[in-house]
Amino acid sequence: MTELSLSVNGHTVTSDIQPEMLLVDFLRETLNLTGAHQGCNTTQCGACTVHVDRRAIKSCAMLAIECDGVEVTTIEGIATGPADDELHPMQAAFRAHHGLQCGFCTSGMIMTGLAIARQGSLPSRSIIRSNLKGNICRCTGYHNIVSAIEEGSKQLALLEDSR
Amino acid sequence: MNAASANKLIGKPLNRVEDARLIRGQSNYVSDLPARHLALHMAIARSPEAHAQIIELDLTAARKSEGVVAILTAADIVDLAPLPCDWAPDDAPFESRHPLLAKDRVLYFGQPVAAVIAETKAAADLAAQLITLSLSSISTILDQELACASDAPILHEGAKDNICFSHNRRNGDVDGAFLTAAKIVKRRLTNNRVSAAPLEGRAVLSDYDPVTGQLKHHSSSQLPHVHARALADCLNFPQHKLHFISPDVGGGFGAKLGFYAEDVLAAAASMRLHRPVFWAENRTETYLGTTHGRDHVHNIEMAIDATGRVLGLRGKVLADIGAYAMGMGPGIIYLNTGGSLTGPYKIENVDITIEAVYSNRMPTGPYRGAGHPEASYMLERMMDEIAYELGLDPILVRKNNFVSPQEMPYNVATGSSLDSGDFAANLDKALSHIDVDEFRRDQTIARKSRRYLGMGIGVFSESSGAAPSIGMGAVGFKRSGHESARVVVHPDGRATVFSGSHSQGQGHHTSLAQIAGDTLGLALEDVKVVQGDTAVIPFGTGTFNSRTMAVGGTAVFKACKSILEQMRQIAATKLQVRPYNLEFLDGAFRIKSGATIKLALGRGTARAIDGIVARVYRRITGHDLPDRGRDAALHSISFAEIASEAHLGHDVPPGMTSGLDKTVFFDPKAMPTAYATHISVVEINGETGQVTLLRHIVVDDCGQIINPLLATGQVHGGIAQGAGQALMEQMIYDADGQLFSENFATYAMPRAHDFPDFETGHTITSAPGNPLGVKGIGEGGAIGAPPAIINAALDALRPEGVRDLQMPLLPMNVWRAIQAAKKELNR
């Protein structure tokens, strides 16, 4: 067992873990943050995407122990509260554009979408498509996901401008 | 339903109710359930060979492995029944059911051999690897055509060949048609074996309580009720003590219509160990152990006249159903493919043999469209081949063959029927999205710089909304054709809808609430939809064959109508008018204008009756009844007031029982004909063979649309799966029957950059067979896209001499076809 201390969604978490534990298992099994889903065992699908120090990473491709001292943000940590108007703009955009069907890939798509939005200038649809190369959706055909990320990026930019 | 203008919810692109949780990561897939923390973990040891005799199954090392609680093998479960095959033609000579665990022989790579139950997932996985299996290899059958050869080894003991069933569909004078034909077009078409691969794999959490004898079974299923019965049958378990729950389901597409050994093994283990048992498919098991789709070879001949009219159709459909007859597998080939061999076309002379054969591969089952895509692919490829052979426009050839709206309803030669539709109008609307002349000019110019552009069409019709029960009985389908809905109106006037359908992402919590909301005059947030729990919904048929809106939605509509009628009776009593003098408008029952004389008469009678009731009540109890307020000139009463009255029962019509709670089973007489036109534009790189989808247009006709946002979403998803099959997806077995495509690294799942934005539209032809006028929408995208894309690719490469392309259009396959054509031209 190894001691791990990190910030998850703004809360400090300390835990004794097995050194071989993956970050996704730490989040899902130890912290019961089941928003990050496991859609494959080979780091292809991106359903488990979270942010580590504001960078989108696949939490199945990282050991929990590598996260000592870092800030992890998961899908559960981006809304400011339970009301609809407290959703993160990227979450709201996924809903408004019907960017999800079964919902299994959605957490990863939103977290990746957020990373795309933060890359700087407003992303074009084709940039969004190529940046989604690490995330698989089997339901939507991606069309509405691209629209959601496009819209979410705009809303996020407006929000940053107004600050 | 009143005029569409009265609808406040139906037809509106409302955002989904279910998204509120899912976009916050607050999902309830089986793997998310907190109860899994208390469970033992199951791992399955699988066959490493495609066909072999089991010499020895050595569990010694596995048993000693840390954390192992139990290991089940075939010898331990002789009391359990094999997996059901609930759909095969009644005359199928040999229906071989899938054993839960292989006993003496394994028939496909990945077949379950033993189930390890351990304290942790890691311990279970490790022990499963420690099981040693001594096998004696047997020669394999990995090709449906070879399976039919006279010298092929026979897979199943007691069978005389490898044929599950052979069914002939014959109508009209086929020989005459071929004798008088101007031309005969003959082709061999293949439909590649693919995997549905929903992003959430199958998962099971089974918990037996030895004190109460209850089994609480969570499973990621499209058919919780059908699977509950299957589980009870396999376990010989009493159905009233089985609580089957399908919580959030992360996609299904047909793969979760199958009922699998893991459900039974987890339940059996929980019953023996008295602890909950959890199993979640890993991605490799998706490919090894969850039904595959398609896998047909069609050898087809069409007799045509000089205008491209199809006079006759004959040939053979050969489908590989894998090692066992499983679930709906054989039935979809027999009926869905068999019944749609003529699609939207008027082809009256037909002689086709449909054969399902066993092989040493994973069993096939329904996959989005389930039999319809295979038939539609054949037809649409043949339409283009006819156009090519005669030098005609493929659009014209289709129009020359369509069944016309005037001929509806139309009984097709292969036994099914088309209930409504205007295929030519639908095709024209799709064509309005593209300037064909301009495209042809661009195509010619591009070809000069060795850029190959092509445009292709795929039209299809689908018998959606599987029903009626009597018809399903007639075709060997051991399921009902109805769907249930129970609607409860609470005392505050809000409603809960319990539906036997089950969403795997289709958004039923929104669309069914739209139907109930409009019918009951309620806002969307005042209706809650509940699905997937047999304790609160005793009966259900489930979601497949694009049936939920047409069958399940109509059941909801009818249950709401029935409640509304009861409420009208209460309102009539309260307002003292005849029920037919009331109208339901804006959430209240109002007295129709012109009913005032009747009103006065009614009130007089009511006062007289009230007087008698009051006197009798006083005599018996010594108390006075409160004044019922008849004299107040009430002209309307709200939905919520009636709801409250229905529960209090103070002043309901004589004989009426309290509460507002109605259950309706809707069992439609026929299946609505959904259809669409797909147009694909592709670009092919002649140097690499890479095919790029530049445009994909779909104009569908799903009848009346409940929620256009959701309907279009279904089309998008279907296109992606159809395009995936056409462009890249393929289950690949090696020569020994070992599966090569076994995860997302080796099975090509389409990604965002593989597709353009999709262009969609609708035509609307109301379904005559249900009051909502709705048809299916879920599967069509996957039916129409494959032929449109292959036709587009051939359109691009025909000038280069390429005459044939089969799915998938891997760059290597396309490049080879181009090279072969070059050689041919230079010869």
Short mmCIF file of N, CA, C and O in Angstrom, two decimals, chain B residues 632-667:
data_model
loop_
_atom_site.label_atom_id
_atom_site.label_comp_id
_atom_site.label_asym_id
_atom_site.label_seq_id
_atom_site.Cartn_x
_atom_site.Cartn_y
_atom_site.Cartn_z
N ALA B 632 -73.52 26.47 -7.06
CA ALA B 632 -72.50 27.35 -7.61
C ALA B 632 -72.44 27.11 -9.12
O ALA B 632 -72.44 25.97 -9.57
N ALA B 633 -72.46 28.19 -9.86
CA ALA B 633 -72.55 28.03 -11.33
C ALA B 633 -71.19 27.63 -11.89
O ALA B 633 -70.52 28.40 -12.56
N LEU B 634 -70.75 26.39 -11.57
CA LEU B 634 -69.46 25.91 -12.06
C LEU B 634 -69.56 25.57 -13.54
O LEU B 634 -70.51 24.93 -13.97
N HIS B 635 -68.61 26.03 -14.28
CA HIS B 635 -68.60 25.68 -15.70
C HIS B 635 -67.38 24.86 -16.08
O HIS B 635 -67.32 24.32 -17.17
N SER B 636 -66.43 24.79 -15.15
CA SER B 636 -65.27 23.97 -15.46
C SER B 636 -64.65 23.45 -14.17
O SER B 636 -64.90 23.97 -13.08
N ILE B 637 -63.89 22.40 -14.34
CA ILE B 637 -63.18 21.84 -13.20
C ILE B 637 -61.81 21.39 -13.68
O ILE B 637 -61.68 20.84 -14.78
N SER B 638 -60.79 21.67 -12.89
CA SER B 638 -59.44 21.43 -13.39
C SER B 638 -59.05 19.95 -13.25
O SER B 638 -59.62 19.21 -12.44
N PHE B 639 -58.09 19.59 -14.05
CA PHE B 639 -57.53 18.23 -14.06
C PHE B 639 -57.09 17.86 -12.64
O PHE B 639 -57.39 16.78 -12.14
N ALA B 640 -56.39 18.78 -11.95
CA ALA B 640 -55.86 18.48 -10.62
C ALA B 640 -56.99 18.30 -9.60
O ALA B 640 -56.91 17.44 -8.72
N GLU B 641 -58.05 19.09 -9.74
CA GLU B 641 -59.19 18.94 -8.81
C GLU B 641 -59.85 17.57 -9.00
O GLU B 641 -60.23 16.92 -8.02
N ILE B 642 -59.97 17.15 -10.23
CA ILE B 642 -60.57 15.82 -10.47
C ILE B 642 -59.64 14.73 -9.93
O ILE B 642 -60.10 13.75 -9.34
N ALA B 643 -58.33 14.93 -10.15
CA ALA B 643 -57.37 13.94 -9.66
C ALA B 643 -57.52 13.78 -8.15
O ALA B 643 -57.52 12.66 -7.62
N SER B 644 -57.64 14.88 -7.46
CA SER B 644 -57.80 14.84 -6.01
C SER B 644 -59.11 14.13 -5.64
O SER B 644 -59.13 13.25 -4.77
N GLU B 645 -60.18 14.50 -6.34
CA GLU B 645 -61.48 13.89 -6.06
C GLU B 645 -61.44 12.37 -6.30
O GLU B 645 -62.01 11.60 -5.53
N ALA B 646 -60.74 11.96 -7.36
CA ALA B 646 -60.68 10.54 -7.68
C ALA B 646 -60.05 9.74 -6.55
O ALA B 646 -60.42 8.59 -6.31
N HIS B 647 -59.12 10.34 -5.85
CA HIS B 647 -58.47 9.64 -4.76
C HIS B 647 -59.26 9.72 -3.47
O HIS B 647 -59.34 8.76 -2.72
N LEU B 648 -59.90 10.89 -3.22
CA LEU B 648 -60.72 11.03 -2.01
C LEU B 648 -61.99 10.18 -2.14
O LEU B 648 -62.45 9.58 -1.18
N GLY B 649 -62.55 10.18 -3.33
CA GLY B 649 -63.76 9.39 -3.55
C GLY B 649 -64.99 9.94 -2.87
O GLY B 649 -65.96 9.23 -2.66
N HIS B 650 -65.00 11.22 -2.48
CA HIS B 650 -66.15 11.80 -1.81
C HIS B 650 -67.34 11.94 -2.73
O HIS B 650 -68.48 11.81 -2.32
N ASP B 651 -67.06 12.23 -3.97
CA ASP B 651 -68.16 12.58 -4.87
C ASP B 651 -67.87 12.08 -6.28
O ASP B 651 -67.78 12.85 -7.23
N VAL B 652 -67.65 10.77 -6.35
CA VAL B 652 -67.41 10.18 -7.68
C VAL B 652 -68.69 9.50 -8.14
O VAL B 652 -69.59 9.24 -7.33
N PRO B 653 -68.82 9.23 -9.44
CA PRO B 653 -70.06 8.62 -9.92
C PRO B 653 -70.31 7.28 -9.22
O PRO B 653 -69.35 6.58 -8.88
N PRO B 654 -71.59 6.94 -9.00
CA PRO B 654 -71.91 5.68 -8.35
C PRO B 654 -71.24 4.51 -9.06
O PRO B 654 -71.25 4.44 -10.29
N GLY B 655 -70.63 3.64 -8.31
CA GLY B 655 -70.03 2.44 -8.90
C GLY B 655 -68.58 2.60 -9.31
O GLY B 655 -67.88 1.63 -9.57
N MET B 656 -68.09 3.85 -9.37
CA MET B 656 -66.70 4.05 -9.80
C MET B 656 -65.75 3.78 -8.62
O MET B 656 -65.98 4.24 -7.52
N THR B 657 -64.69 3.01 -8.89
CA THR B 657 -63.70 2.78 -7.84
C THR B 657 -62.73 3.95 -7.82
O THR B 657 -62.58 4.67 -8.79
N SER B 658 -62.09 4.11 -6.68
CA SER B 658 -61.21 5.26 -6.50
C SER B 658 -59.89 5.08 -7.24
O SER B 658 -59.53 4.00 -7.66
N GLY B 659 -59.17 6.18 -7.34
CA GLY B 659 -57.84 6.15 -7.93
C GLY B 659 -57.87 6.32 -9.43
O GLY B 659 -58.87 6.04 -10.09
N LEU B 660 -56.75 6.80 -9.97
CA LEU B 660 -56.61 6.94 -11.42
C LEU B 660 -55.39 6.11 -11.81
O LEU B 660 -54.25 6.52 -11.61
N ASP B 661 -55.63 4.94 -12.29
CA ASP B 661 -54.55 3.97 -12.51
C ASP B 661 -55.00 3.01 -13.61
O ASP B 661 -55.88 2.19 -13.38
N LYS B 662 -54.45 3.16 -14.78
CA LYS B 662 -54.90 2.34 -15.91
C LYS B 662 -53.72 1.62 -16.56
O LYS B 662 -52.67 2.23 -16.80
N THR B 663 -53.92 0.37 -16.86
CA THR B 663 -52.93 -0.39 -17.61
C THR B 663 -53.53 -0.78 -18.96
O THR B 663 -54.67 -1.24 -19.02
N VAL B 664 -52.77 -0.55 -19.99
CA VAL B 664 -53.24 -0.87 -21.34
C VAL B 664 -52.17 -1.69 -22.05
O VAL B 664 -50.98 -1.40 -21.93
N PHE B 665 -52.59 -2.71 -22.76
CA PHE B 665 -51.70 -3.44 -23.66
C PHE B 665 -52.12 -3.08 -25.08
O PHE B 665 -53.26 -3.28 -25.44
N PHE B 666 -51.22 -2.52 -25.83
CA PHE B 666 -51.54 -2.24 -27.23
C PHE B 666 -50.92 -3.31 -28.10
O PHE B 666 -49.71 -3.56 -28.04
N ASP B 667 -51.75 -3.96 -28.86
CA ASP B 667 -51.31 -5.04 -29.74
C ASP B 667 -51.79 -4.70 -31.16
O ASP B 667 -52.89 -5.04 -31.54
#
